[in-house]
CSV table of C-alpha atoms in Angstrom, one decimal:
chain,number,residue,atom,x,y,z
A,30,UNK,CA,5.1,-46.6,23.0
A,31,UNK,CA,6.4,-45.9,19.8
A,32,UNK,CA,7.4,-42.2,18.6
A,33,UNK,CA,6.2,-41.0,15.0
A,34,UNK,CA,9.2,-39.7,13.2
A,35,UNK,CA,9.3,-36.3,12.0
A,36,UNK,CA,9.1,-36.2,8.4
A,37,UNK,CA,11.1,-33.1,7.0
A,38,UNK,CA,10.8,-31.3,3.3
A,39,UNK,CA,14.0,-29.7,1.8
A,40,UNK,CA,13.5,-25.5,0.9
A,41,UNK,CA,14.3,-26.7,-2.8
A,42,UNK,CA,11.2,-29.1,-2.2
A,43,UNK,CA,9.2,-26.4,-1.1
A,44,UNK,CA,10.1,-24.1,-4.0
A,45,UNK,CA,8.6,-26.5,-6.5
A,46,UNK,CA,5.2,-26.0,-4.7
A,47,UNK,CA,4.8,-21.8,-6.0
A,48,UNK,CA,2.1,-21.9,-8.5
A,49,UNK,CA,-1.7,-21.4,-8.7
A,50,UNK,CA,-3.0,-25.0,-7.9
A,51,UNK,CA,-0.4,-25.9,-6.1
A,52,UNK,CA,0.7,-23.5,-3.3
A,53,UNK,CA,2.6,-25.0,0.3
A,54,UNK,CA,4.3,-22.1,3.3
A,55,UNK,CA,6.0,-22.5,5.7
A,56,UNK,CA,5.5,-21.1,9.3
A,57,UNK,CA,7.9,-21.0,12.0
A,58,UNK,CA,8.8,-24.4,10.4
A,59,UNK,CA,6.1,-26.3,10.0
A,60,UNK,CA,4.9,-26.9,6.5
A,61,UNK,CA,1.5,-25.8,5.1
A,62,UNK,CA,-0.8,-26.8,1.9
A,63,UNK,CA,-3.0,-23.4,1.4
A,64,UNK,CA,-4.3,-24.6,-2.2
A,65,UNK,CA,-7.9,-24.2,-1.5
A,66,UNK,CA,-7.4,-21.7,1.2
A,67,UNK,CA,-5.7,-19.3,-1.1
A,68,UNK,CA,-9.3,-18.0,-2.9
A,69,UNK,CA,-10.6,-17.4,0.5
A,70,UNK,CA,-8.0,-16.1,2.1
A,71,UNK,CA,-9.3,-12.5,3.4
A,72,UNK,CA,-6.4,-10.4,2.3
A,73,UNK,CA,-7.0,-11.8,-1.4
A,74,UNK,CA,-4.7,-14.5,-3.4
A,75,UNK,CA,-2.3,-12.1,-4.3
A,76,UNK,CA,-0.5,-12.3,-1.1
A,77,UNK,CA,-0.2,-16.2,-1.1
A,78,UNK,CA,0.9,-16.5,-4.6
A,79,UNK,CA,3.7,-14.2,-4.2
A,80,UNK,CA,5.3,-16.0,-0.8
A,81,UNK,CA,4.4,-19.5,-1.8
A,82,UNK,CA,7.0,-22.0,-1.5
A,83,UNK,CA,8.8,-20.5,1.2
A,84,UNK,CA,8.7,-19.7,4.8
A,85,UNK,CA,6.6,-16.9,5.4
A,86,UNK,CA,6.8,-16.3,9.2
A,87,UNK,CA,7.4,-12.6,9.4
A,88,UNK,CA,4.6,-12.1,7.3
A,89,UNK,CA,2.4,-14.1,9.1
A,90,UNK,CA,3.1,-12.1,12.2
A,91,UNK,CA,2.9,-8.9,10.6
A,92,UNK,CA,-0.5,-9.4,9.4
A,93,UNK,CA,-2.6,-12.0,11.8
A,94,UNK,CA,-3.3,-11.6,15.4
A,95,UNK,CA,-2.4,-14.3,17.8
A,96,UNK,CA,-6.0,-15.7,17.5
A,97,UNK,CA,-5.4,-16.4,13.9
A,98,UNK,CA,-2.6,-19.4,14.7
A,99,UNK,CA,-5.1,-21.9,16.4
A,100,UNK,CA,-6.7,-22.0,12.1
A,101,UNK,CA,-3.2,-23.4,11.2
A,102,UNK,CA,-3.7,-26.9,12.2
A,103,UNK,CA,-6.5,-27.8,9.3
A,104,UNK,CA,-3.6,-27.0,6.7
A,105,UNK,CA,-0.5,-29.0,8.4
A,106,UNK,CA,1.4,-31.8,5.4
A,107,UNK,CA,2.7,-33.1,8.3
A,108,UNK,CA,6.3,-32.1,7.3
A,109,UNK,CA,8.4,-29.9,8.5
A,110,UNK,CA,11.4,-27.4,6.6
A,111,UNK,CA,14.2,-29.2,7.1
A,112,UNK,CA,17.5,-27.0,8.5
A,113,UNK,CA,15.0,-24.4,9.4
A,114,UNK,CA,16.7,-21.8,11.0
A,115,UNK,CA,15.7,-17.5,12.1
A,116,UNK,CA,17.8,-14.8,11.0
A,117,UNK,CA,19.0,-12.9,14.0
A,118,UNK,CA,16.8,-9.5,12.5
A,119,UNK,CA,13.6,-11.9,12.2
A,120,UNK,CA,14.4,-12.7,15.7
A,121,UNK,CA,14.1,-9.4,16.8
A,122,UNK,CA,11.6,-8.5,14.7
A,123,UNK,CA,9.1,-11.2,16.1
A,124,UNK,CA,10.5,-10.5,19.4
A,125,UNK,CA,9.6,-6.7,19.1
A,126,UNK,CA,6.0,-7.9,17.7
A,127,UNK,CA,5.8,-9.7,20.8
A,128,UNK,CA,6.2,-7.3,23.2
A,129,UNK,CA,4.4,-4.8,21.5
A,130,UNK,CA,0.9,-7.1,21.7
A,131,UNK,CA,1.8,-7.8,25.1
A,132,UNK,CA,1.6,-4.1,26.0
A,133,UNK,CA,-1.7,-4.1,24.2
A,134,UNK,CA,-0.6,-1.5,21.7
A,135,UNK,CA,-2.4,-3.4,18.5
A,136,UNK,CA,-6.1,-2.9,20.1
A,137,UNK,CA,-5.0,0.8,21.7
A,138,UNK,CA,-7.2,2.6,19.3
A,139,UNK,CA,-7.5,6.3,21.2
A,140,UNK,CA,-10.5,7.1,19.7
A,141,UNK,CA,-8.9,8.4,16.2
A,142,UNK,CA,-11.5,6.9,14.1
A,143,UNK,CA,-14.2,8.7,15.8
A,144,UNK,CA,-12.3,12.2,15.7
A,145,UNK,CA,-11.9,11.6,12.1
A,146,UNK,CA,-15.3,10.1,11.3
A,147,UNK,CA,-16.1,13.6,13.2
A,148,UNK,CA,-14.1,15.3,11.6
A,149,UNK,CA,-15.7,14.0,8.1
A,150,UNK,CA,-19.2,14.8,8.8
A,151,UNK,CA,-18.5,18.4,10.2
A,152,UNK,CA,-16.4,19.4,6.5
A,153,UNK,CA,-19.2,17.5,4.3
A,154,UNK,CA,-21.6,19.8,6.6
A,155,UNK,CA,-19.6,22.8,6.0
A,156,UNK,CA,-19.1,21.8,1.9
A,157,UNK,CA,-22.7,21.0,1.5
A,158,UNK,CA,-23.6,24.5,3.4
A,159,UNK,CA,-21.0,26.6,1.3
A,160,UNK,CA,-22.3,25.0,-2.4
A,161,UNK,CA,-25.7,25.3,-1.4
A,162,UNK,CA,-26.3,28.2,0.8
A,163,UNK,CA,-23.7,30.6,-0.3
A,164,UNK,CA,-23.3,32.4,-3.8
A,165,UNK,CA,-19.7,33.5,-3.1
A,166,UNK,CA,-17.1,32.3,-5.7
A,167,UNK,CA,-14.8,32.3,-2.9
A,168,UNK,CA,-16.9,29.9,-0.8
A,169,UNK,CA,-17.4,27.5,-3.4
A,170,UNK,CA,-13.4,27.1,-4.1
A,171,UNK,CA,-13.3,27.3,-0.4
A,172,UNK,CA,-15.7,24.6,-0.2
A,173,UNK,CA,-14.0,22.7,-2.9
A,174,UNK,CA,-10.6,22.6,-1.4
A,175,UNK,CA,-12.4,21.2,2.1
A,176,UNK,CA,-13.7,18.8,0.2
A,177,UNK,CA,-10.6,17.8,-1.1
A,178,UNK,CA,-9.3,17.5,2.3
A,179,UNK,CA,-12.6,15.5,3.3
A,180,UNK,CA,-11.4,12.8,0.7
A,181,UNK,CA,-7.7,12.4,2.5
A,182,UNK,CA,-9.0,12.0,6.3
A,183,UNK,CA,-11.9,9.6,4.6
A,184,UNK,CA,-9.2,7.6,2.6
A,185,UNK,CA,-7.3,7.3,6.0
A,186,UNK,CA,-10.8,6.1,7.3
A,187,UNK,CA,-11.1,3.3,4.7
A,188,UNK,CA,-7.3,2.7,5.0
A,189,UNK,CA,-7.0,1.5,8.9
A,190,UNK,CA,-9.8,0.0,8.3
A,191,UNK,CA,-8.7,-2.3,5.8
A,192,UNK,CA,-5.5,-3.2,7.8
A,193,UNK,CA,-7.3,-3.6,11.4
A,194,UNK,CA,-10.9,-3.1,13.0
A,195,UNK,CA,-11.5,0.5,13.7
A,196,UNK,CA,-15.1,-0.3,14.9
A,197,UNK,CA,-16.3,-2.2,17.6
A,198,UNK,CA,-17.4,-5.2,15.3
A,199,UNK,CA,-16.5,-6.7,12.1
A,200,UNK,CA,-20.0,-5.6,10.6
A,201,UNK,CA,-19.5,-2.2,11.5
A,202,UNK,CA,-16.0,-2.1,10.0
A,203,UNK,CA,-17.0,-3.3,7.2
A,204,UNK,CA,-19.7,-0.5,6.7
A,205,UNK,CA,-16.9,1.9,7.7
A,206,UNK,CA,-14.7,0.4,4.5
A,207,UNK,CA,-17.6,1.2,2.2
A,208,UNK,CA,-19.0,4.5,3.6
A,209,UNK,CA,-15.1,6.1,3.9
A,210,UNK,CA,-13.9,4.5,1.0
A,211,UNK,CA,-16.7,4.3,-1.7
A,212,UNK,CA,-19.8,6.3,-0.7
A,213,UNK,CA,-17.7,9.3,0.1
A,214,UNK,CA,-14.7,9.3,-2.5
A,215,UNK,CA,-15.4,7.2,-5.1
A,216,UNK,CA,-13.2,4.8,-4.4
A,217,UNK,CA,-13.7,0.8,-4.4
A,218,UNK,CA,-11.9,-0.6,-1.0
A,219,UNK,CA,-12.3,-4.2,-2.7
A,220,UNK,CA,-10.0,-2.6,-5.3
A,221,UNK,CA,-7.5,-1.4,-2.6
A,222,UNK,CA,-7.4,-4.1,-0.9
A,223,UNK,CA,-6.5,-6.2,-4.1
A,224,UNK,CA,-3.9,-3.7,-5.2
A,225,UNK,CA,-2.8,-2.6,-0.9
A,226,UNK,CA,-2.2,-6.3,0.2
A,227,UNK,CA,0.1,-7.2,-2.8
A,228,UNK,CA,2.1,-3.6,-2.0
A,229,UNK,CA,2.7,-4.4,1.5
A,230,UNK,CA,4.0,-8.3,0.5
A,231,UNK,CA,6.2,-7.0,-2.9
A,232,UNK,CA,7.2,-3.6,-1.2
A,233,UNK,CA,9.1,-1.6,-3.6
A,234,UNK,CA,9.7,-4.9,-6.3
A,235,UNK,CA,9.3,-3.4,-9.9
A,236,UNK,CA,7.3,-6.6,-11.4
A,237,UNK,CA,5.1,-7.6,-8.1
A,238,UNK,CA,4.4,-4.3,-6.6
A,239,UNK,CA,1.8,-2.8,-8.1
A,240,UNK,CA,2.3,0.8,-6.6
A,241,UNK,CA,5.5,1.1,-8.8
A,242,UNK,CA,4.3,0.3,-12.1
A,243,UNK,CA,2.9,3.5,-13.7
A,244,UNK,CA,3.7,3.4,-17.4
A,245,UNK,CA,3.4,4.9,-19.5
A,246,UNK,CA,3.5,8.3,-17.6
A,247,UNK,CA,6.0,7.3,-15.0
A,248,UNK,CA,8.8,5.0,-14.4
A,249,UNK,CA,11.6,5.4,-11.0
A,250,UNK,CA,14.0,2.7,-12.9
A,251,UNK,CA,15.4,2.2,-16.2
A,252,UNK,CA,14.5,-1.3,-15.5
A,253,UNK,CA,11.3,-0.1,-17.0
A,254,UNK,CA,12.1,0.2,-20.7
A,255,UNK,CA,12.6,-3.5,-21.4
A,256,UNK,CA,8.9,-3.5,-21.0
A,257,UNK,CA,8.9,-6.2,-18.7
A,258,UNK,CA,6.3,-8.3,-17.1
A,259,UNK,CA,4.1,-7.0,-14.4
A,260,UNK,CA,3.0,-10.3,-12.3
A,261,UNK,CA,0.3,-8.4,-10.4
A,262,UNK,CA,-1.6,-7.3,-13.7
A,263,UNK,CA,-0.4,-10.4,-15.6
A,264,UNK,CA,0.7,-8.4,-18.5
A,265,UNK,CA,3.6,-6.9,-19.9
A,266,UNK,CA,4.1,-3.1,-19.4
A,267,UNK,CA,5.1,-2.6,-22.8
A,268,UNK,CA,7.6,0.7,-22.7
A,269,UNK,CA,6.3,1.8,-26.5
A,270,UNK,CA,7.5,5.5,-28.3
A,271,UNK,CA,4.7,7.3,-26.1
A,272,UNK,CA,6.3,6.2,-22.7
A,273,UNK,CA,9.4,7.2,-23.3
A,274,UNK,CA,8.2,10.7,-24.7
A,275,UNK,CA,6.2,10.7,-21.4
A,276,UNK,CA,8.8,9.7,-19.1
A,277,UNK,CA,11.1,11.7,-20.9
A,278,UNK,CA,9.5,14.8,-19.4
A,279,UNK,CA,8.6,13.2,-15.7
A,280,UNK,CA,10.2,15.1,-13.3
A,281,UNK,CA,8.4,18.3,-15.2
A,282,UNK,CA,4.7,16.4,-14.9
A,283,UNK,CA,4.6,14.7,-12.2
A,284,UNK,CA,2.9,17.3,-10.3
A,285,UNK,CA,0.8,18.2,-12.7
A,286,UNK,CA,-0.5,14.7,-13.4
A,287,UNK,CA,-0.8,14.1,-9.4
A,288,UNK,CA,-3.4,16.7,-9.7
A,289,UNK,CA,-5.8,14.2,-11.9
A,290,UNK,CA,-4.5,11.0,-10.2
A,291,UNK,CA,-8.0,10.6,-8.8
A,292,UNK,CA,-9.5,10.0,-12.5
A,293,UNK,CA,-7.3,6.9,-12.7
A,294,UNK,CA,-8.7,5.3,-9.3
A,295,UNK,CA,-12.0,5.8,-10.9
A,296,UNK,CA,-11.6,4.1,-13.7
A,297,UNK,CA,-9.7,1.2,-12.0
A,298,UNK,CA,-12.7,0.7,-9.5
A,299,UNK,CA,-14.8,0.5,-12.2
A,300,UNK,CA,-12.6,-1.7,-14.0
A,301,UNK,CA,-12.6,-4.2,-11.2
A,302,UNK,CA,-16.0,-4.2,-10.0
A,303,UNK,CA,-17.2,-5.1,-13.4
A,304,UNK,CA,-14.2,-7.7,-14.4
A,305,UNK,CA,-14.4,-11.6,-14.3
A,306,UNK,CA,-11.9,-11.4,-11.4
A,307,UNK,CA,-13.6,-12.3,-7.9
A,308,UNK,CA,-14.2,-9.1,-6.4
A,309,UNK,CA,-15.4,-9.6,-2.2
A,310,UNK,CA,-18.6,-7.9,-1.2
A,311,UNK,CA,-19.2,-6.6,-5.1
A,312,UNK,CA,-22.6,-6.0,-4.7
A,313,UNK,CA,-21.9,-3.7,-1.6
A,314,UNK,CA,-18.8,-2.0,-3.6
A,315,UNK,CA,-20.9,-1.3,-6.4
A,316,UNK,CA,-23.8,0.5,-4.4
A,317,UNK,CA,-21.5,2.4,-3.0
A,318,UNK,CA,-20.0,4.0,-6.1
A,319,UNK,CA,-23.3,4.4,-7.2
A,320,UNK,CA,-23.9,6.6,-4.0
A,321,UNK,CA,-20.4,8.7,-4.6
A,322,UNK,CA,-21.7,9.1,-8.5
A,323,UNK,CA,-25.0,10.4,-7.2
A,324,UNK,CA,-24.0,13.2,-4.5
A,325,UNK,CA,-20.8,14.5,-6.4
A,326,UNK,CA,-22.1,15.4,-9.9
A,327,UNK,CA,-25.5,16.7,-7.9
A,328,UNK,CA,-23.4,19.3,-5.6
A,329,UNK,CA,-21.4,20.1,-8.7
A,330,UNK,CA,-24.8,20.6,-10.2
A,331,UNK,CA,-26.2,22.8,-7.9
A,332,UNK,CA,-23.0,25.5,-8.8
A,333,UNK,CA,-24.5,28.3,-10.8
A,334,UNK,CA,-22.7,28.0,-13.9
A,335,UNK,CA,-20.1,25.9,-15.6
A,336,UNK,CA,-16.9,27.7,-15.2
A,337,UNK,CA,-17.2,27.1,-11.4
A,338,UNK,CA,-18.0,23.8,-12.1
A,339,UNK,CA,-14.8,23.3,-13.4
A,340,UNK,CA,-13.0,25.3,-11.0
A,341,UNK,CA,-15.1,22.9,-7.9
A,342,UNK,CA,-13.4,20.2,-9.5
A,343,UNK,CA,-9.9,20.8,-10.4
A,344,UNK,CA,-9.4,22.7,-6.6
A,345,UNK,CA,-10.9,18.9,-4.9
A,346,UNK,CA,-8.5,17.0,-6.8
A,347,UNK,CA,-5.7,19.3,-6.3
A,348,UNK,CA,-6.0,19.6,-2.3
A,349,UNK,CA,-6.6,15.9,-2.6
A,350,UNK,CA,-3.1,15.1,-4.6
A,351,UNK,CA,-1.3,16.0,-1.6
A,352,UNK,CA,-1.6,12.5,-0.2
A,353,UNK,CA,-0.7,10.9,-3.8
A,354,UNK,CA,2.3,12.8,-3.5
A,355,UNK,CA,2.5,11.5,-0.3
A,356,UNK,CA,2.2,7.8,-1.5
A,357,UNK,CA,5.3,8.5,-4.2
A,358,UNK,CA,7.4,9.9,-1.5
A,359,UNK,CA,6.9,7.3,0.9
A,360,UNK,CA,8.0,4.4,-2.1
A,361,UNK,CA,9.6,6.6,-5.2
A,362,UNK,CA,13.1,7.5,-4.2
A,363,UNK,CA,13.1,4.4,-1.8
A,364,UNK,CA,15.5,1.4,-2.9
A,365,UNK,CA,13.7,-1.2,-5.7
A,366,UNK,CA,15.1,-5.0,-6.9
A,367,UNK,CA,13.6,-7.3,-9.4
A,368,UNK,CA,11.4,-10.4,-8.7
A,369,UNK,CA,9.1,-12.0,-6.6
A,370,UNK,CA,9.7,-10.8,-2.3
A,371,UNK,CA,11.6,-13.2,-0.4
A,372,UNK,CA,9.8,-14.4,3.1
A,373,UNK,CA,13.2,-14.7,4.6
A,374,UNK,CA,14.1,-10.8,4.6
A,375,UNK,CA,10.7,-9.9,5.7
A,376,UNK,CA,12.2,-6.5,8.1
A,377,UNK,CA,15.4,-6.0,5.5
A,378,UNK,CA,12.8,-5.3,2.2
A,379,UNK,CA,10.7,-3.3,4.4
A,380,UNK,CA,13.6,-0.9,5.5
A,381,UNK,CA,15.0,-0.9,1.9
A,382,UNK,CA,11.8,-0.2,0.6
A,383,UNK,CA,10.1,2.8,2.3
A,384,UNK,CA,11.0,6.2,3.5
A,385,UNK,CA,9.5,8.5,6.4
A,386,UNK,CA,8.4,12.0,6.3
A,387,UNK,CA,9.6,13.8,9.7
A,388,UNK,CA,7.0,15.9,11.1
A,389,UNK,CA,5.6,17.7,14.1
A,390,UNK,CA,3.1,15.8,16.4
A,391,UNK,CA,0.4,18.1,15.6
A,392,UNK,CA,0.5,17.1,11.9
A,393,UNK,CA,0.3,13.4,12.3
A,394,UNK,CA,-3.9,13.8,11.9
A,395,UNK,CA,-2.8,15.3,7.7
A,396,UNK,CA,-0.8,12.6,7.2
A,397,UNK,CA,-3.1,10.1,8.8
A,398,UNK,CA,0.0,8.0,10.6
A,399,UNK,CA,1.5,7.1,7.2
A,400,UNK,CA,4.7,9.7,7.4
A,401,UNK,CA,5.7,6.6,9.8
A,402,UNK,CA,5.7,4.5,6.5
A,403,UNK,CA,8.2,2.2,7.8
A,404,UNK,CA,6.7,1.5,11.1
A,405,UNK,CA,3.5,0.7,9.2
A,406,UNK,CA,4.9,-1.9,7.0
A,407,UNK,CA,6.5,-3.4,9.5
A,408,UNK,CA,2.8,-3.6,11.7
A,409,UNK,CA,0.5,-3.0,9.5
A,410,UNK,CA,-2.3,-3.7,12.1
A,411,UNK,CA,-1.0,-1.2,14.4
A,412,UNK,CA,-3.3,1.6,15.3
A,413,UNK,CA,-1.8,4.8,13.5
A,414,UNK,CA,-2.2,6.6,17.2
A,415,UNK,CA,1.1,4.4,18.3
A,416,UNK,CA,3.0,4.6,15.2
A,417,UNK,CA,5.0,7.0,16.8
A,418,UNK,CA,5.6,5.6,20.0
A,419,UNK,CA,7.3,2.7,18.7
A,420,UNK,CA,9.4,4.9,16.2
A,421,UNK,CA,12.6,5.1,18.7
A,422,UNK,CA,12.6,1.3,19.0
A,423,UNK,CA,12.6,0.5,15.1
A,424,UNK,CA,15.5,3.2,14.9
A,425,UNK,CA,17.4,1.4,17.8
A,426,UNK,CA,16.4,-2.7,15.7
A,427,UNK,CA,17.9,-0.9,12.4
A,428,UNK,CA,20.7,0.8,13.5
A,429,UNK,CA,21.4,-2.9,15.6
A,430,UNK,CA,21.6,-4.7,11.9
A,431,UNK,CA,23.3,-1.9,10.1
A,432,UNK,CA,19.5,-1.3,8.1
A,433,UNK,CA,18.6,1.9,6.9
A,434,UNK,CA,16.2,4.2,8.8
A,435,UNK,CA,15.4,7.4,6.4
A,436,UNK,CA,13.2,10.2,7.5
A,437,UNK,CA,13.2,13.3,5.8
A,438,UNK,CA,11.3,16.2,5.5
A,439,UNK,CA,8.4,17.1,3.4
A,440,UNK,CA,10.9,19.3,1.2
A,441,UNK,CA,13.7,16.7,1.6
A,442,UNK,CA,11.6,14.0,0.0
A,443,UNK,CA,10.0,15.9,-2.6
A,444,UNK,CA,13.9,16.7,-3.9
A,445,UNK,CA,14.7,12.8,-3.7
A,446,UNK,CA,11.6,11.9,-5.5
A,447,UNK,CA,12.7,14.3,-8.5
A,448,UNK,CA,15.8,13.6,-8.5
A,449,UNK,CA,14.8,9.3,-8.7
A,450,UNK,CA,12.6,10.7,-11.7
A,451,UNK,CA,15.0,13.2,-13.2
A,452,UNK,CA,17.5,10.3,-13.6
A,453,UNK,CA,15.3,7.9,-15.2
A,454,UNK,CA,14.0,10.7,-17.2
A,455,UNK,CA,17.7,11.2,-18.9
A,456,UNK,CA,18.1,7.7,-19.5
A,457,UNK,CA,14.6,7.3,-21.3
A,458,UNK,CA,16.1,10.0,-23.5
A,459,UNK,CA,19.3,8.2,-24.0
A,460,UNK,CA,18.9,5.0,-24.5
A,461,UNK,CA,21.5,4.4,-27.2
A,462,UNK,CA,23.6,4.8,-23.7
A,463,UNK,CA,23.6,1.6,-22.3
A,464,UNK,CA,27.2,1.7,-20.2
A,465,UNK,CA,25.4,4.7,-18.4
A,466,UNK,CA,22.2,3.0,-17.7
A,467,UNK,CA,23.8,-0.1,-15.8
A,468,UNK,CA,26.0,1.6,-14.1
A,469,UNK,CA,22.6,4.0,-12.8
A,470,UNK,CA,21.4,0.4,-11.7
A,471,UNK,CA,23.9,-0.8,-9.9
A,472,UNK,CA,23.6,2.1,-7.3
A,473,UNK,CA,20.2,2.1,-7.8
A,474,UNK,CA,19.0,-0.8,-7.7
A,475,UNK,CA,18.9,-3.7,-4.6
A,476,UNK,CA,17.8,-7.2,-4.2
C-alpha cells in the first residue's frame, strides 16, 4: 500500500498568503485556507486579517473550546509548515490551558451573571424610584451616581458575554449581549465586538490595536506624531496643530475628558450600525439603542427642571468613568511595539502588554474580574469568578520565562498612567527635540 507524502509549505510561503482574498494559518502545524471563512468567522474579520500568514495556535486555543477543532478539517491545503516547531512558553501555555479545561474551570460559572443581572434590576428599581417618586435634589444625584454604577456591572454583563456564554443557551446569551450592552447603556455590543476582538489579537500594538489610538486628545507614544497609519480604522491618524495642543496638556485632561468618554461610544455605535461595514445582528443592535434612547432622555425628563438635568447627567457619566479609567490603566502605562501581532509570541505580547490592578477579594464584583487583565487575555473565555484562582499559576509560568507579571495598586497605576502621559505630553511640546524623543522610545517602546 502506498503512503501519500506529506507535502510541506515554507513560513516565507505562508507569509505571502496575508491579505484580504487571500488569507492561509497555520494551526499546531497544519496549514489552513480561511478565505471565505474569514466574513463569517464569529469574532469578526479583524482577528483573521491581522494573524494571517502565520501560525496562530495560541490564539486558537485562547479563544475556541475544544469542540471547535473537529470544524478544522473543511479548511485543510493539505500542507503542512515546514520546520514547525513550539516555543518552550507556548508549551506551557497550551499545557496550562489544558489542564485548566480539564478541571472544568472554563464552564465554572458560580452564578455571577445572575448576581449581577440581580444586581442590575434592583439599582434601575432603586434609580427609577428615586427620579420618580422622590423630589429630593439629593436623591436624584443619588440616583444618578447608581445609575452610573448600573452601567459598569451592565457593561461587565455584555462583556463576559461577548467572550463566553453566560446563559444557559446561545439564544439567551445573545439577548443578554443586547439587553446589558444596548438597551441598558447605550452601547452597541456588535460595535465592541468589532473593536474588543481586534484589542485582544493586537494587544497594546499602536497601528492594530484600536484601544490605543485616541488622537487627537490622547497619545501614550511619541510614535504618534508621525501621524501614522491605523490598520484597524484604515486611515491615517493624522497628528495636525490641534493634537499636539491637545496632547500637549494630557496628563492635565485626561480625567476630565474620562468624564465624557461615554459621548464618544455613542457616537461610534451610531457610526457603525449605520455604515456600509457588515455589522452582525444590526437590526437587533439598532432596536436596542432605540430602547436606551427612549428610557434615558424620558427619566431625565421626568427631573423637575433643567439644572438637575444637567447635574443627572454629568454625575452618571462621572461614576461611570471609573471603569474607562480602568481600561487606560490596564493598557496605558503597559509596554507598546509597532506593527501587525506576531502568532508566535502569543503569552510574551500578552504579558508585555497589560498590567493588573491588586485588590481585595471583596472588590472583584467593581471591577468585574478585569483587575486580573493579564489572566484575561491570556483566557479570555474564562469565567471572571476563576480569574483569581489561576493568578498564582500565571505568576509561577512568567516568573519560569523571565516575563513580566505587574500588579499594582489602584493609586500605583493611576501614577504610571500619568507619568506614560506626562512624557509624551513634553515631547508633543518639543518636538524640534528629536535626540530626546528616540531615546524616550528606546525604553519605551518593545517589539
Amino acid at each position: 500500500m502506498e503512503v501519500e507524502m506529506k507535502k510541506y509549505i515554507t513560513p516565507e510561503e505562508l507569509r505571502k498568503h496575508n491579505k484580504e482574498g487571500d488569507l492561509w494559518i497555520s494551526i499546531q502545524g497544519k496549514v489552513y485556507n480561511v478565505t471565505d471563512w474569514a466574513k463569517e468567522h464569529p469574532g469578526g474579520e479583524v482577528p483573521i486579517l491581522n494573524l494571517a500568514g502565520q501560525d496562530v495556535t495560541d490564539a486558537f486555543i485562547a479563544y475556541h473550546p475544544g469542540t471547535a477543532w473537529k470544524y478544522l478539517d473543511k479548511f485543510f491545503t493539505g500542507y503542512y509548515l515546514k520546520d514547525f516547531k513550539v516555543s518552550e512558553v507556548s508549551r506551557d501555555y497550551r499545557k496550562l490551558v489544558s489542564e485548566f479545561s480539564k478541571l472544568g474551570l472554563f464552564e465554572k460559572k458560580e452564578h455571577v451573571t445572575l448576581f449581577t443581572l440581580s444586581s442590575v434590576a434592583v439599582m434601575f428599581g432603586i434609580v427609577l424610584y428615586g427620579v420618580l417618586r422622590c423630589t429630593s435634589v439629593w436623591a436624584h444625584l443619588g440616583s444618578a451616581m447608581l445609575l452610573g454604577l448600573l452601567w459598569m456591572q451592565s457593561t461587565y454583563v455584555g462583556h463576559d458575554s461577548g467572550h463566553y456564554e453566560v446563559m444557559s443557551s446561545r439564544g439567551y446569551n445573545k439577548l443578554a449581549q443586547i439587553l446589558c450592552g444596548n438597551c441598558m447603556t447605550g452601547i452597541s455590543i456588535a460595535w465592541w465586538k468589532w473593536t474588543h476582538n481586534a484589542h485582544h489579537i493586537a494587544c497594546n500594538s499602536l497601528d492594530y490595536d484600536p484601544d490605543l489610538q485616541h488622537i487627537p486628545v490622547f497619545a501614550v507614544s511619541s510614535r504618534f506624531f508621525s501621524s501614522m497609519q491605523s490598520y484597524f480604522y484604515g486611515r491615517q491618524l493624522k497628528f495636525d496643530t490641534l493634537s499636539r495642543l491637545l496632547v500637549s496638556y494630557q496628563h492635565w485632561t485626561f480625567y476630565p475628558v474620562l468624564c465624557f468618554a461615554r459621548v464618544n461610544l455613542y457616537l461610534q455605535t451610531i457610526l457603525l450600525l449605520f455604515s456600509r461595514r457588515k455589522v452582525p445582528d444590526r437590526a437587533f443592535n439598532i432596536m436596542g439603542i432605540l430602547v436606551f434612547w427612549t428610557w434615558f432622555p424620558l427619566l431625565i425628563s421626568c427631573l423637575p427642571n433643567w439644572s438637575e438635568r444637567v447635574m443627572f447627567v454629568l454625575a452618571s457619566f462621572c461614576v461611570c468613568s471609573i471603569q474607562h479609567l480602568q481600561f487606560c490603566l490596564n493598557h496605558f502605562a503597559a509596554n507598546v511595539y509597532m506593527g501587525p501581532p506576531n502568532g508566535n509570541d502569543w503569552f510574551e505580547k500578552q504579558t508585555a502588554g497589560t498590567l493588573d490592578i491588586s485588590c481585595s477579594t471583596w472588590m472583584d464584583w467593581f471591577f468585574g474580574g478585569l483587575q486580573f487583565q493579564l489572566e484575561h487575555h491570556l483566557f479570555p473565555r474564562m469565567p471572571r469568578a476563576q480569574l483569581r484562582k489561576v493568578s498564582p499559576l500565571v505568576i509561577d509560568l512568567c516568573k519560569k520565562h523571565n516575563l513580566p507579571y505587574r500588579s499594582l495598586s489602584f493609586l500605583e497605576a493611576n501614577k504610571w498612567t500619568l507619568r506614560t502621559l506626562r512624557t509624551a505630553a513634553l515631547q508633543a511640546r518639543d518636538l524640534t527635540n528629536p535626540a530626546q524623543n528616540l531615546l524616550w522610545e528606546a525604553f519605551n517602546t518593545h517589539g
